[in-house]
Short mmCIF file of C-alpha atoms in Angstrom, two decimals:
data_model
loop_
_atom_site.label_atom_id
_atom_site.label_comp_id
_atom_site.label_asym_id
_atom_site.label_seq_id
_atom_site.Cartn_x
_atom_site.Cartn_y
_atom_site.Cartn_z
CA MET A 1 -33.36 126.22 1.00
CA SER A 2 -29.70 125.26 0.77
CA LEU A 3 -28.05 124.55 -2.57
CA GLN A 4 -27.65 120.87 -1.74
CA ALA A 5 -31.31 120.59 -0.70
CA LYS A 6 -32.31 122.01 -4.10
CA LEU A 7 -29.98 119.58 -5.88
CA ASP A 8 -31.34 116.65 -3.87
CA ALA A 9 -34.93 117.61 -4.68
CA PHE A 10 -34.14 117.84 -8.38
CA LYS A 11 -32.28 114.52 -8.30
CA ALA A 12 -35.20 112.77 -6.59
CA ASP A 13 -37.63 113.97 -9.27
CA PHE A 14 -35.20 113.20 -12.11
CA GLU A 15 -34.48 109.68 -10.91
CA ALA A 16 -38.19 109.05 -10.29
CA GLY A 17 -38.74 109.62 -14.01
CA LYS A 18 -40.90 112.70 -13.56
CA PRO A 19 -41.43 115.10 -16.48
CA PRO A 20 -40.04 117.02 -18.24
CA TYR A 21 -37.12 114.54 -18.35
CA SER A 22 -39.09 111.28 -17.93
CA VAL A 23 -35.85 109.30 -17.85
CA PRO A 24 -36.13 105.47 -17.78
CA ARG A 25 -34.38 103.50 -15.03
CA PRO A 26 -31.66 101.96 -17.27
CA VAL A 27 -30.41 105.48 -18.06
CA ILE A 28 -30.13 106.29 -14.35
CA GLU A 29 -28.21 103.07 -13.76
CA ILE A 30 -25.61 103.96 -16.41
CA MET A 31 -25.15 107.40 -14.82
CA HIS A 32 -24.80 105.85 -11.36
CA ARG A 33 -22.24 103.35 -12.60
CA ALA A 34 -20.15 106.06 -14.28
CA THR A 35 -20.15 108.14 -11.10
CA ALA A 36 -19.19 105.12 -8.97
CA GLU A 37 -16.31 104.30 -11.32
CA LEU A 38 -15.01 107.87 -11.16
CA ILE A 39 -15.18 107.83 -7.36
CA GLU A 40 -13.36 104.49 -7.23
CA SER A 41 -10.64 105.78 -9.57
CA GLY A 42 -9.40 108.15 -6.87
CA ALA A 43 -9.21 111.01 -9.39
CA ALA A 44 -10.58 113.54 -6.91
CA GLN A 45 -7.77 112.80 -4.45
CA ARG A 46 -5.21 113.65 -7.13
CA ALA A 47 -6.69 117.09 -7.89
CA ARG A 48 -5.10 120.30 -6.63
CA ARG A 49 -6.05 120.99 -3.04
CA ALA A 50 -5.65 123.54 -0.26
CA GLY A 51 -1.99 124.33 0.29
CA ASP A 52 -1.02 123.74 -3.35
CA VAL A 53 -0.01 126.54 -5.68
CA ALA A 54 -2.86 127.14 -8.11
CA PRO A 55 -2.08 126.84 -11.84
CA SER A 56 -2.21 130.24 -13.50
CA PHE A 57 -4.50 130.74 -16.46
CA SER A 58 -5.35 133.14 -19.25
CA LEU A 59 -8.78 132.46 -20.77
CA ARG A 60 -11.40 134.31 -22.78
CA ASP A 61 -14.76 135.38 -21.42
CA PRO A 62 -17.97 134.99 -23.51
CA ASP A 63 -17.27 138.34 -25.23
CA GLY A 64 -13.75 137.33 -26.26
CA ASN A 65 -11.92 139.38 -23.64
CA VAL A 66 -8.81 137.77 -22.12
CA VAL A 67 -9.01 137.23 -18.36
CA ASN A 68 -5.76 136.50 -16.52
CA SER A 69 -5.68 134.90 -13.09
CA ALA A 70 -2.68 137.08 -12.16
CA ASP A 71 -4.71 140.24 -12.85
CA LEU A 72 -7.64 138.94 -10.78
CA LEU A 73 -5.37 138.08 -7.85
CA GLN A 74 -3.89 141.58 -7.82
CA ARG A 75 -7.36 142.80 -6.80
CA GLY A 76 -8.00 140.23 -4.07
CA PRO A 77 -8.68 136.53 -3.52
CA LEU A 78 -10.24 134.49 -6.32
CA VAL A 79 -13.32 132.27 -6.03
CA LEU A 80 -13.20 129.73 -8.84
CA SER A 81 -15.88 127.25 -9.91
CA PHE A 82 -15.37 124.60 -12.60
CA TYR A 83 -18.60 124.19 -14.54
CA ARG A 84 -19.53 121.24 -16.78
CA GLY A 85 -21.82 123.14 -19.14
CA VAL A 86 -25.15 124.77 -19.86
CA TRP A 87 -26.68 121.32 -20.45
CA CYS A 88 -26.11 120.30 -16.78
CA PRO A 89 -29.01 121.34 -14.49
CA TYR A 90 -26.97 120.67 -11.34
CA CYS A 91 -24.28 123.06 -12.56
CA ASN A 92 -26.83 125.73 -13.40
CA MET A 93 -28.30 125.56 -9.91
CA GLU A 94 -24.80 125.94 -8.49
CA LEU A 95 -24.14 129.01 -10.64
CA GLN A 96 -27.39 130.57 -9.43
CA ALA A 97 -26.37 129.93 -5.81
CA LEU A 98 -22.97 131.50 -6.41
CA GLU A 99 -24.65 134.54 -7.97
CA ALA A 100 -26.85 134.87 -4.88
CA ALA A 101 -23.72 134.80 -2.68
CA LYS A 102 -21.67 137.17 -4.83
CA ALA A 103 -22.53 140.27 -2.82
CA GLU A 104 -21.05 138.55 0.24
CA PHE A 105 -17.90 137.65 -1.69
CA ASP A 106 -17.62 141.27 -2.81
CA LYS A 107 -17.32 142.39 0.82
CA TYR A 108 -13.94 140.67 0.98
CA GLY A 109 -12.66 141.98 -2.35
CA ALA A 110 -12.97 138.56 -3.98
CA SER A 111 -13.39 138.01 -7.72
CA LEU A 112 -15.77 135.24 -8.81
CA VAL A 113 -15.38 133.37 -12.09
CA ALA A 114 -16.52 130.04 -13.50
CA ILE A 115 -14.50 127.94 -15.94
CA SER A 116 -16.11 125.60 -18.47
CA PRO A 117 -14.95 123.63 -21.51
CA GLN A 118 -18.01 124.82 -23.45
CA THR A 119 -17.85 127.27 -26.35
CA ALA A 120 -18.39 131.00 -25.92
CA PRO A 121 -21.97 130.97 -27.35
CA ASN A 122 -22.93 128.33 -24.77
CA SER A 123 -21.30 130.39 -22.02
CA ARG A 124 -23.29 133.43 -23.14
CA LYS A 125 -26.40 131.28 -22.91
CA SER A 126 -25.39 130.18 -19.39
CA VAL A 127 -24.85 133.77 -18.29
CA ARG A 128 -28.18 134.85 -19.78
CA GLN A 129 -30.31 131.98 -18.50
CA ASN A 130 -28.85 132.02 -15.00
CA LYS A 131 -28.78 135.84 -14.81
CA LEU A 132 -25.11 135.94 -13.86
CA SER A 133 -23.06 139.03 -13.15
CA PHE A 134 -19.77 137.10 -13.25
CA PRO A 135 -18.09 135.56 -16.31
CA ILE A 136 -17.82 131.98 -17.49
CA LEU A 137 -14.40 131.54 -19.06
CA SER A 138 -13.82 129.15 -21.96
CA ASP A 139 -11.30 126.44 -21.11
CA VAL A 140 -10.51 125.33 -24.66
CA LYS A 141 -9.68 121.60 -24.78
CA GLY A 142 -9.88 121.49 -20.98
CA GLU A 143 -6.29 122.59 -20.46
CA VAL A 144 -6.92 124.47 -17.20
CA SER A 145 -9.12 121.75 -15.73
CA GLU A 146 -6.32 119.32 -16.62
CA ALA A 147 -3.81 121.50 -14.78
CA PHE A 148 -6.04 121.44 -11.69
CA GLY A 149 -6.38 117.66 -11.97
CA LEU A 150 -10.11 117.77 -12.68
CA ARG A 151 -10.37 116.59 -16.29
CA PHE A 152 -11.50 113.02 -16.95
CA HIS A 153 -12.63 110.92 -19.91
CA LEU A 154 -16.22 109.74 -19.93
CA PRO A 155 -16.60 105.92 -20.00
CA ASP A 156 -17.79 104.36 -23.25
CA ASP A 157 -21.28 103.45 -22.01
CA LEU A 158 -21.87 107.01 -20.81
CA VAL A 159 -20.64 108.39 -24.14
CA ALA A 160 -23.10 106.10 -25.93
CA LEU A 161 -25.89 107.26 -23.62
CA TYR A 162 -25.08 110.93 -24.12
CA LYS A 163 -25.16 110.39 -27.87
CA GLN A 164 -28.54 108.70 -27.55
CA LEU A 165 -29.83 111.63 -25.48
CA LYS A 166 -28.47 114.15 -28.02
CA ASN A 167 -26.12 115.49 -25.35
CA ASP A 168 -23.44 116.22 -27.91
CA LEU A 169 -20.41 117.27 -25.87
CA PRO A 170 -18.07 117.53 -28.90
CA SER A 171 -20.46 120.13 -30.30
CA PHE A 172 -21.01 121.92 -26.98
CA ASN A 173 -17.26 122.11 -26.37
CA ASP A 174 -15.86 122.13 -29.91
CA ASP A 175 -13.68 119.23 -28.75
CA PRO A 176 -13.96 115.60 -29.89
CA SER A 177 -12.39 114.17 -26.74
CA TRP A 178 -15.53 113.46 -24.64
CA THR A 179 -13.93 114.85 -21.50
CA LEU A 180 -15.33 116.94 -18.66
CA PRO A 181 -14.06 118.53 -15.46
CA MET A 182 -15.14 117.13 -12.13
CA PRO A 183 -17.05 119.92 -10.37
CA GLY A 184 -14.47 121.86 -8.39
CA ARG A 185 -14.67 124.91 -6.14
CA TYR A 186 -11.58 126.85 -5.06
CA VAL A 187 -10.57 129.93 -3.14
CA ILE A 188 -7.12 131.15 -4.19
CA GLY A 189 -5.17 133.65 -2.10
CA GLN A 190 -3.39 136.63 -3.58
CA ASN A 191 -0.07 134.77 -3.31
CA GLY A 192 -1.47 132.11 -5.65
CA VAL A 193 -1.85 129.43 -2.96
CA ILE A 194 -5.13 127.52 -2.78
CA LEU A 195 -6.87 128.33 0.53
CA TYR A 196 -9.99 126.20 0.00
CA SER A 197 -10.78 123.31 -2.31
CA GLU A 198 -13.80 121.06 -2.77
CA VAL A 199 -13.72 118.48 -5.57
CA ASN A 200 -16.43 115.85 -5.84
CA PRO A 201 -16.61 113.17 -8.54
CA ASP A 202 -20.35 112.96 -7.82
CA TYR A 203 -21.68 115.87 -9.87
CA THR A 204 -24.96 115.88 -7.91
CA SER A 205 -23.15 117.00 -4.74
CA ARG A 206 -21.88 120.58 -4.41
CA PRO A 207 -20.58 122.64 -1.46
CA GLU A 208 -22.57 125.58 -0.19
CA PRO A 209 -21.29 129.00 -1.28
CA GLU A 210 -21.35 130.07 2.38
CA ASP A 211 -18.67 127.46 3.15
CA MET A 212 -16.10 129.79 1.62
CA ILE A 213 -16.92 132.86 3.73
CA PRO A 214 -14.65 132.02 6.69
CA VAL A 215 -11.76 131.48 4.25
CA LEU A 216 -12.44 134.83 2.58
CA GLN A 217 -12.65 136.51 5.98
CA GLN A 218 -9.26 135.08 6.91
CA ALA A 219 -7.78 136.14 3.56
CA ALA A 220 -9.09 139.66 4.10
CA THR A 221 -7.51 139.77 7.56
CA VAL A 222 -4.15 138.68 6.19
CA ARG A 223 -4.41 141.25 3.41
CA ALA A 224 -5.18 144.02 5.90
#
């Protein structure tokens, strides 16, 4: 089953109010409205895209080690996924799909990392629960997602809903701003130029990991 098919199946059950979430319809309507507003804002069209130079970054992994994008790019192309947090089931399914595809990425010398605004303990939990062999880097205060054009402020009604649902983003992220990154997937070439980008303001829609393989193949050919 494709990643999107799994996401669609989960979404159908979630929005039907099935357990364990048992979410009432008014909650779904607030989420739909927030997504529609983000789409209408045009924020995704302003994010970094293929052909742009990727912002460089230096972030810590869950164990406190500093990971530099320049060091990763010396080894080969970089596959980058912006991840909302351990609380997001859609994001966790995406991470699992990326893990399943990692062996294919490895064939082309590509490094795979995820970037999230969440704290290191939550990233360790993400790595453990999703059985990941790649790191989730902590984007403190969302500075890297801002540089990529992905960071946005949650609308007031969604903030109120998250508070009601005990989805305490300031605690998850150690940041009072109530901001998140739009889900974004990138392939960055060794020269720092973005070769592939997929940004979707609808967090329930994600590209397939296999979509990046032709780009990695081309990058490997250029490198050779």
